[in-house]
Amino acid sequence: MQFAPIVDIDMNWRNPITNLRTYGSDPERVLQMARAYKKGFDLSGGAVSIKHFPGDGVDERDQHLHVTYNTLSVEEWMDTYGKIYRTLIEDGAHTVMVGHIAFPAYSRSKGVPDKEIKSATLSPELLQDLLREELGFNGMITTDATPMVGFGTDVKREHAIPLALASGCDMILFNRNYDEDLQFLRQSLKEGIVSEERLEDAVRRILGVKASLGLHKKKELVPSVDGVVGCEEHVQAAKDLADRCVTLVRDHENILPITKDKHKRIYLMPLGVPADEQIIQYFKESLEKKGFIVQVQDVRTYGFEKADQSIQDLKENFDLALFVAVERTKSNRTQVRLNFNPFIAIDSPWFSKDIPTVFVSLANPYHLIDVPYVSTFINGYSDNTYTVDAIVEKMMGNSAFKGINPVDPYCGNRWDVHLYD
């Protein structure tokens, strides 16, 4: 079983979770990719769990930290998220993971007052009326992780655990304290908050998923991955994907391709990670193997003398400035923006009009909002060695840029960012 594919839509560039965890901002693209994922996982004999119902990516906040809101109208939702869920349900998705995300427009349509609107995990109108009845899902519903803050801030945990089951969730994902959560459930059965019928229905759905996978007939439940993970076929696939995905967002001063004749000495500034981060060192070594001289800047060692660094000094020592951002998206991080050094932003591309400057993002497609003046901007999306290899080849002109933006790197097509094109 895999808690994937993620079928959220990256509608809000400020959302710190969805900008790299989704297939993009186009609902049709998300659907196409999710169907392909499901098809491949079905062939492996597994079960997918489409998530995070009713859909992340509209709110700019993180559902790991509190309830967030899908604020689309019911009609807008049905045309986007609803279409994705309905199609994958019709394709036979075994399970749906429910997020700590509310859908106010739908809850209001069912007469729920604003003060009583809760996340889908605790909302019978979303699980029973929308997911089961309108979308026709008859499989297993699982909560998202219940230790997430978004699960336990609307009601006391002793009520939240049984309420999730009573609302329609069949399986609880992760616990704060297993014995305590189990006791909450036992007590709710005694008090009639969760009925025996609802509990038996949940168990039946869990067993149904297992039976549909034939687990009761398999001698080996967990197949060996020896010779599979890291095999030549998969390595080549990773290289091909990197080659096809790296995107040139802009190069309006025609700095690319870089050459050893014009750009021999490279000033490499890492952002978001220290200078000795493995992927930064790999980037440096990759360029050095191509004949460039690379000096990685370490802001940790900068002193006051850097404050009056002259343009002439930079020109005498460097032919190209390369900024590499590795601001990784992760749970419980409320924003993924470039945060420059407090000391006069000394690690920023402040000299980009004086020295040819290339900005590469390895982990977030929206950094152009913070460096709109940079003339050459590349999105790599992933901070792995295959991506770095592809970027180096493309920067040198040995390989064409083939990537097509899956999201809008201009962050809502902002006119003020386009000013620098």
mmCIF file of C-alpha atoms in Angstrom, residues 10 22 35 44 46 51 56 82 110 112 140 143 161 198 273 295 302 323 332 339 362 390-391 400 406 410:
data_model
loop_
_atom_site.group_PDB
_atom_site.id
_atom_site.type_symbol
_atom_site.label_atom_id
_atom_site.label_comp_id
_atom_site.label_asym_id
_atom_site.label_seq_id
_atom_site.Cartn_x
_atom_site.Cartn_y
_atom_site.Cartn_z
ATOM 1 C CA ASP A 10 -0.854 23.764 -6.506
ATOM 2 C CA THR A 22 2.050 18.006 -6.452
ATOM 3 C CA ARG A 35 -3.770 7.986 -13.283
ATOM 4 C CA SER A 44 2.969 -4.049 -8.870
ATOM 5 C CA GLY A 46 -0.336 -2.736 -4.514
ATOM 6 C CA LYS A 51 -4.902 12.281 -1.001
ATOM 7 C CA ASP A 56 -4.689 20.878 -0.444
ATOM 8 C CA GLY A 82 -13.928 16.667 -7.709
ATOM 9 C CA LYS A 110 -25.404 21.034 4.121
ATOM 10 C CA VAL A 112 -23.346 23.464 8.901
ATOM 11 C CA MET A 140 -11.434 2.366 2.659
ATOM 12 C CA THR A 143 -7.184 9.709 8.212
ATOM 13 C CA ILE A 161 -10.412 9.893 17.675
ATOM 14 C CA ARG A 198 -19.853 1.582 12.225
ATOM 15 C CA VAL A 273 22.091 25.085 2.996
ATOM 16 C CA GLN A 295 34.924 28.875 -5.380
ATOM 17 C CA TYR A 302 32.318 36.074 6.257
ATOM 18 C CA PHE A 323 23.494 31.056 -6.988
ATOM 19 C CA ASN A 332 5.809 22.239 9.630
ATOM 20 C CA ASN A 339 16.026 34.283 3.519
ATOM 21 C CA LEU A 362 16.923 22.803 -6.857
ATOM 22 C CA ALA A 390 21.379 17.642 -16.304
ATOM 23 C CA ILE A 391 21.647 21.311 -15.265
ATOM 24 C CA ALA A 400 18.679 21.478 -24.723
ATOM 25 C CA PRO A 406 4.245 22.779 -14.360
ATOM 26 C CA TYR A 410 5.980 34.288 -11.949
#
